[in-house]
Amino acid sequence: MSKDNPRAIHLKDYRVPPFLIDRTELHFELGEKATLVKSRLSMRRNPDSDEGDAALQLHGDTSLVLRRLQLDGKDLSVSDYQRDDESLTIAQLPDNFVLECVTLIKPQENTSLEGLYKSNGMFCTQCEAEGFRKITFYLDRPDVMSVFTTTIVANRQDYPVLLSNGNPVEQGEQEDGRHWCRWDDPFKKPAYLFALVAGKLEQVDDSFTTQSGREVALRLFVEPQNLDKCDHALASLKRSMAWDEQVYGREYDLDIFMIVAVDHFNMGAMENKGLNIFNSSCVLANPATTTDAGFQRIEGIVGHEYFHNWSGNRVTCRDWFQLSLKEGFTVFRDAEFSADMGSRTVKRIEDVSLLRTAQFAEDAGPMAHPVRPASYIEISNFYTLTVYEKGAEVVRMIHTLLGAEQFRKGSDLYFERHDGQAVTTDDFIQAMEDASGIDLGQFRRWYSQAGTPVVEVSDDYDAEQRRYRLKVRQHCPATPESDSKQPFHIPLAVGLLDEQGNDLDLGDGQTTKILHLTEAEQEFVFEGIDSQPLPSLLRGFSAPVKLRYPYSAEQLVFLMAHDSDGFNRWDAGQRLAVDLMQGLISDYQQGRELVLDRSLVEAYTKVLSDRSLDPAMVAKLLLLPSEAYLAELAEVIDPEAIHLVREFVKRELAQALQGLLMDAYRHNRSEGDYQLNADAIARRSLQNAALSYLMTLEQPRILVLAQHQFASADNMTDQLAALSLIAHSGFESERQQALSEFYQQWQQDPLVVNQWLSVQATSPRDDSLTQVKALMAQPLFDLTNPNRVRALIGAFCGQNAVQFHRADGEGYRFLADQVIALDKLNPQIASRLLTPLTRWKRYDSRRQALMRAQLERIMAGELSKDSYEIVSKSLA
Ligand code: PHE
Ligand code: ZN
C-alpha cells in the first residue's frame, strides 16, 4: 500500500447523525455511455444530535461527477462546498432544506459490482453495505432512513423492464424511444436497501394470500433462457411467506414482491425492500442442471432474503457493527425454516460442519473478531462466518435459554418496539430479556468477545451414594482484540445413557437437561443414579464451543448406536473417525505403516446394516470428517498427510465393506424415476456416498457403474457425483472423456459450466494447478464474473488443500497473482479470495515462509482498502 494507510472505524466513536433525510426522490436516465442521476433530498437537522450547527457531510465516491448542486432551489458554487475522496461537505445550513444534486456515473465501467453496474446488458444495483455512495451523494449510513420515490428513464427497446423498490405508481412513453416508470416505496429505509433494475427480462408470476387475506403479487424476473428454472424459487418463496406467518406471526407488507436473477454478483443475494436481487446461482434451478444440495440451498436463501423483510428491513441496523443483528437472526430463521421443510437433524449436521471447520478456523486466525466487531477498516470484509453463522448460533442459544414460547414473545416485542427503527444487538437482547424475564447479562459476552471457547468435561460416579458428577471447565484462547476472556454463559445440553443405551430420567421425565456454565470451573451433581451412566454432551450442538471429554472408542461406538439425540449420534462417529485419523496422521509423519483400527469398520458395518435408519442419516454417518475439519483440529497442519490418511481410511473401509456398500448403492439407486422429495434426496445421497467409497478401490467394474450412472442420469445430482468421481480417479482416458462429454452437453449453461470448472479445480491430482491455469486461458473464463472466479480459483485455493499447499509454493504464487489482478477490478472478490493465505501461521515453517512471502508481495503493490485490511492484519 503506497498511499496513506486507510484508517479503522470504531464502534465507540458512534454518533447519531446530525442530519436526517425525510424524503428521497431519485431520477435516473440510463444511458449507454453514462447515467445521469438526479436526487432531491428533503432534509432537516436531527433534534437528537448534540452536534449543534455541524456541517453536512454527504458520502460520495471519487468516481461521481458532480454536475449541479442546489440548496432550496439555488445553485451552489464550488466555493460553497468541499469535496474529498469520500465525501462532500456543506457548512452553514438551515434547520430544514431541500438539497438537489445531479451526478453522472458510468455503470458500464463499474467492475466492482457495487453501486449501479451492468450484468449481461442489464442495469442493476448492489448497495449494501456502502454502495449507494457510488450512485449519488447521500447520508449512506443505515441509521438514516427515508422514504424513496424513484423514476427510471431508459430506452424501451433494450430495457423494457424498469424496476425499483415499492409499488409502481406511474409510467409513460417519450418520443425518443425512451420510456419511464416511477416507483414509490412507502416504508422508510436506509440507502443500502435501495435497488434498481432495468433490462430485457422475462417474468414468471405467482401470488400469495397473506393470513389477513391480502393478495400479494409475486414476480420472478430472469433472462429469457432461464424461464425453465423459476418454479423452485417461487415455490420456496411461498413456503417462506407461510412459514414466517406461522412461526413468527410476520406478514408481508407491500402489494408486490419481486426477485431478479443476475449473473454478476459478489454475494449470494440481497434483500432490497420489495425487490430482492439474487446471484443467478442462488435462485435458478431445475433437476437437469441443479443438484439436490443446490435445490436446498436455493430454498434456504430465498427464505433468508424474504425473512429479512422483517429482520433487517422493517427493523434495521443502527450501524454496521450491528450487522449480526440482522444476519445472525436471519440465518437462525432460515435454518429453522429449512429444518422444518426437510430433515432437522441433517440440516443441523450440515450447519455445524460448516461452523466447526470454517468459522472455528476464522476464530483462530488473524481476522478473528467478535459477533459484534469493535472496529473495521472495510465493512465488506465483515460479512463473515462469525457475523452470520456464529451470530446465528448465538441467537439459537437465546432460543434454547428461553424456550420456543418465550423466544416468540421476545421476537414479537422486538418487532413491535423497533418497527421502523435502526437498532443494536443490545436492543434485540433487551427485548428478549424484557419479554421473558430471563437475565442475559453475562450472555451478552457472546457479542463482544471473539474466539471459540473450549469446554473440558470430566466425570465421576459414586455407586454408594448413587451420585454422578460432571466437572466442567471453560477457557477461551486469545484473539487479536483481547488476550484475556471472561467466562461465557454456555448452555450445555446433556443426557445420560444407561447400559442399555436408554436415556435416564433427569427429573420430571426430562431426558435432556440444560446445564448453565457461567464460571471458569463448575460442578454439576445428578442424584439417584443407579449405575455408571455414559454422558451425551452438547446435544444438538447447544453452543458453539469445542467440547472435550475422554471418550473411548467403545463408548463412541455405543453412542453412535444408541444416543437418542440424532446430532450426537452423528458426532460420535465423527469423534471416533477423528481420533483414529489423528493417530494415523502421526503414524504417517513418523514413517510408520498405516493400519486401520477395527472399531470404525465395526461401527460402519452396523450403520450400513441397519435398515431402520433414514438413508440421509446413513449417508451423513458414512461421511468421514473433511480435510478442512482435520486441518482445523491440527496443531500444525500437514495437508499432504491429512489427504493421504483420509484416502487411506476411505479405501480400507471400502475394502472391508464392499458388499454392504454395493448393496447400499443398488438398493438406493433409482433409474429414470426422478423425484425431488426428502426420501428421494436421501436415497441419492446414500447411493452417491456408497459409490464414492467404492471408487477408491480402482476396480474397472466400479468404474463402469460410475460411467453408467454418468451417462444415464436424469438429474444433476447423479450426473455430477459420477463425473467428479471419474474425473478425480486414475483412469486417465475415461476421465478426460467424461469431462469433455459433460462440457459438450452443458456448455450453453453457465451455471453448469461453473460446476464443471469446480470439479477440475478440486481434483487432488498433481496436474490440477496446470489444468486450472489452462482453463483460465480459455475464452469461457472471465475475471470480471465472480461466479467464474469462485468456481475455478476459489475452489482450487479453498477446497483443494493438498494441491494448493504444494510443497513448491506454486499454489501460493498463483493465488497472489490472481489477487493482485482482481484487486483492480473487484476488491471485494479479491479480498475474499485471500482467506487461505491468511492462515499461514497454522502450517510448517517452510510453508509459512512461502505463504508469507506472497502476502508481502501483495502488500508491496497499490491495494484496495478491502485487501489492505486482510493482508495487513495477516502479517501483523
Ligand atoms: N445482505 C445480504 C444477505 O445476507 C448479503 C449481501 C451483503 C449481499 C452485501 C450483497 C452485499 O442476505
Ligand atoms: Zn442476510
PDB file of N, CA, C and O and ligand atoms in Angstrom, residues 126 128 267 269-271 304-305 308 326-327 383 388, ligand 1:
ATOM      1  N   GLN A 126     -26.222  -2.849  -6.425  1.00  0.00           N
ATOM      2  CA  GLN A 126     -25.925  -3.518  -5.161  1.00  0.00           C
ATOM      3  C   GLN A 126     -25.459  -2.437  -4.203  1.00  0.00           C
ATOM      4  O   GLN A 126     -24.388  -1.864  -4.398  1.00  0.00           O
ATOM      5  N   GLU A 128     -25.738  -2.581  -0.440  1.00  0.00           N
ATOM      6  CA  GLU A 128     -25.169  -2.956   0.851  1.00  0.00           C
ATOM      7  C   GLU A 128     -23.685  -3.286   0.651  1.00  0.00           C
ATOM      8  O   GLU A 128     -23.353  -3.961  -0.333  1.00  0.00           O
ATOM      9  N   MET A 267     -22.138 -11.511  -3.919  1.00  0.00           N
ATOM     10  CA  MET A 267     -22.552 -12.386  -2.830  1.00  0.00           C
ATOM     11  C   MET A 267     -23.624 -13.355  -3.327  1.00  0.00           C
ATOM     12  O   MET A 267     -23.758 -13.572  -4.513  1.00  0.00           O
ATOM     13  N   ALA A 269     -27.178 -13.167  -2.432  1.00  0.00           N
ATOM     14  CA  ALA A 269     -28.416 -12.479  -2.753  1.00  0.00           C
ATOM     15  C   ALA A 269     -28.552 -11.267  -1.849  1.00  0.00           C
ATOM     16  O   ALA A 269     -27.825 -11.136  -0.868  1.00  0.00           O
ATOM     17  N   MET A 270     -29.523 -10.404  -2.193  1.00  0.00           N
ATOM     18  CA  MET A 270     -29.674  -9.161  -1.439  1.00  0.00           C
ATOM     19  C   MET A 270     -31.141  -8.840  -1.209  1.00  0.00           C
ATOM     20  O   MET A 270     -31.959  -8.907  -2.130  1.00  0.00           O
ATOM     21  N   GLU A 271     -31.431  -8.441   0.026  1.00  0.00           N
ATOM     22  CA  GLU A 271     -32.812  -8.301   0.486  1.00  0.00           C
ATOM     23  C   GLU A 271     -33.447  -6.936   0.224  1.00  0.00           C
ATOM     24  O   GLU A 271     -34.354  -6.534   0.959  1.00  0.00           O
ATOM     25  N   HIS A 304     -34.133 -16.867   3.426  1.00  0.00           N
ATOM     26  CA  HIS A 304     -33.291 -15.892   4.125  1.00  0.00           C
ATOM     27  C   HIS A 304     -33.617 -14.457   3.680  1.00  0.00           C
ATOM     28  O   HIS A 304     -33.878 -13.584   4.509  1.00  0.00           O
ATOM     29  N   GLU A 305     -33.602 -14.229   2.381  1.00  0.00           N
ATOM     30  CA  GLU A 305     -33.839 -12.861   1.883  1.00  0.00           C
ATOM     31  C   GLU A 305     -35.264 -12.422   2.206  1.00  0.00           C
ATOM     32  O   GLU A 305     -35.498 -11.282   2.579  1.00  0.00           O
ATOM     33  N   HIS A 308     -35.626 -11.361   5.800  1.00  0.00           N
ATOM     34  CA  HIS A 308     -35.042 -10.046   6.064  1.00  0.00           C
ATOM     35  C   HIS A 308     -36.097  -8.940   6.000  1.00  0.00           C
ATOM     36  O   HIS A 308     -35.876  -7.854   6.532  1.00  0.00           O
ATOM     37  N   LYS A 326     -29.128  -8.273  12.086  1.00  0.00           N
ATOM     38  CA  LYS A 326     -29.988  -8.789  11.023  1.00  0.00           C
ATOM     39  C   LYS A 326     -29.498 -10.121  10.475  1.00  0.00           C
ATOM     40  O   LYS A 326     -30.298 -10.996  10.181  1.00  0.00           O
ATOM     41  N   GLU A 327     -28.185 -10.293  10.350  1.00  0.00           N
ATOM     42  CA  GLU A 327     -27.707 -11.516   9.689  1.00  0.00           C
ATOM     43  C   GLU A 327     -27.747 -12.742  10.607  1.00  0.00           C
ATOM     44  O   GLU A 327     -28.185 -13.817  10.196  1.00  0.00           O
ATOM     45  N   TYR A 383     -18.598  -9.418   6.372  1.00  0.00           N
ATOM     46  CA  TYR A 383     -19.703 -10.336   6.035  1.00  0.00           C
ATOM     47  C   TYR A 383     -19.139 -11.736   6.172  1.00  0.00           C
ATOM     48  O   TYR A 383     -18.856 -12.414   5.191  1.00  0.00           O
ATOM     49  N   TYR A 388     -22.363 -14.104  10.502  1.00  0.00           N
ATOM     50  CA  TYR A 388     -23.530 -14.857  10.031  1.00  0.00           C
ATOM     51  C   TYR A 388     -23.769 -16.119  10.861  1.00  0.00           C
ATOM     52  O   TYR A 388     -24.785 -16.257  11.537  1.00  0.00           O
TER      53      TYR A 388
HETATM   54  N1  PHE B   1     -27.380  -8.882   2.990  1.00  0.00           N
HETATM   55  C1  PHE B   1     -27.140  -9.998   2.111  1.00  0.00           C
HETATM   56  C2  PHE B   1     -27.691 -11.224   2.839  1.00  0.00           C
HETATM   57  O1  PHE B   1     -27.105 -11.808   3.659  1.00  0.00           O
HETATM   58  C3  PHE B   1     -25.749 -10.267   1.775  1.00  0.00           C
HETATM   59  C4  PHE B   1     -25.064  -9.204   0.996  1.00  0.00           C
HETATM   60  C5  PHE B   1     -24.180  -8.352   1.610  1.00  0.00           C
HETATM   61  C6  PHE B   1     -25.283  -9.082  -0.343  1.00  0.00           C
HETATM   62  C7  PHE B   1     -23.523  -7.372   0.908  1.00  0.00           C
HETATM   63  C8  PHE B   1     -24.631  -8.128  -1.066  1.00  0.00           C
HETATM   64  C9  PHE B   1     -23.736  -7.265  -0.430  1.00  0.00           C
HETATM   65  O2  PHE B   1     -28.751 -11.604   2.691  1.00  0.00           O
END
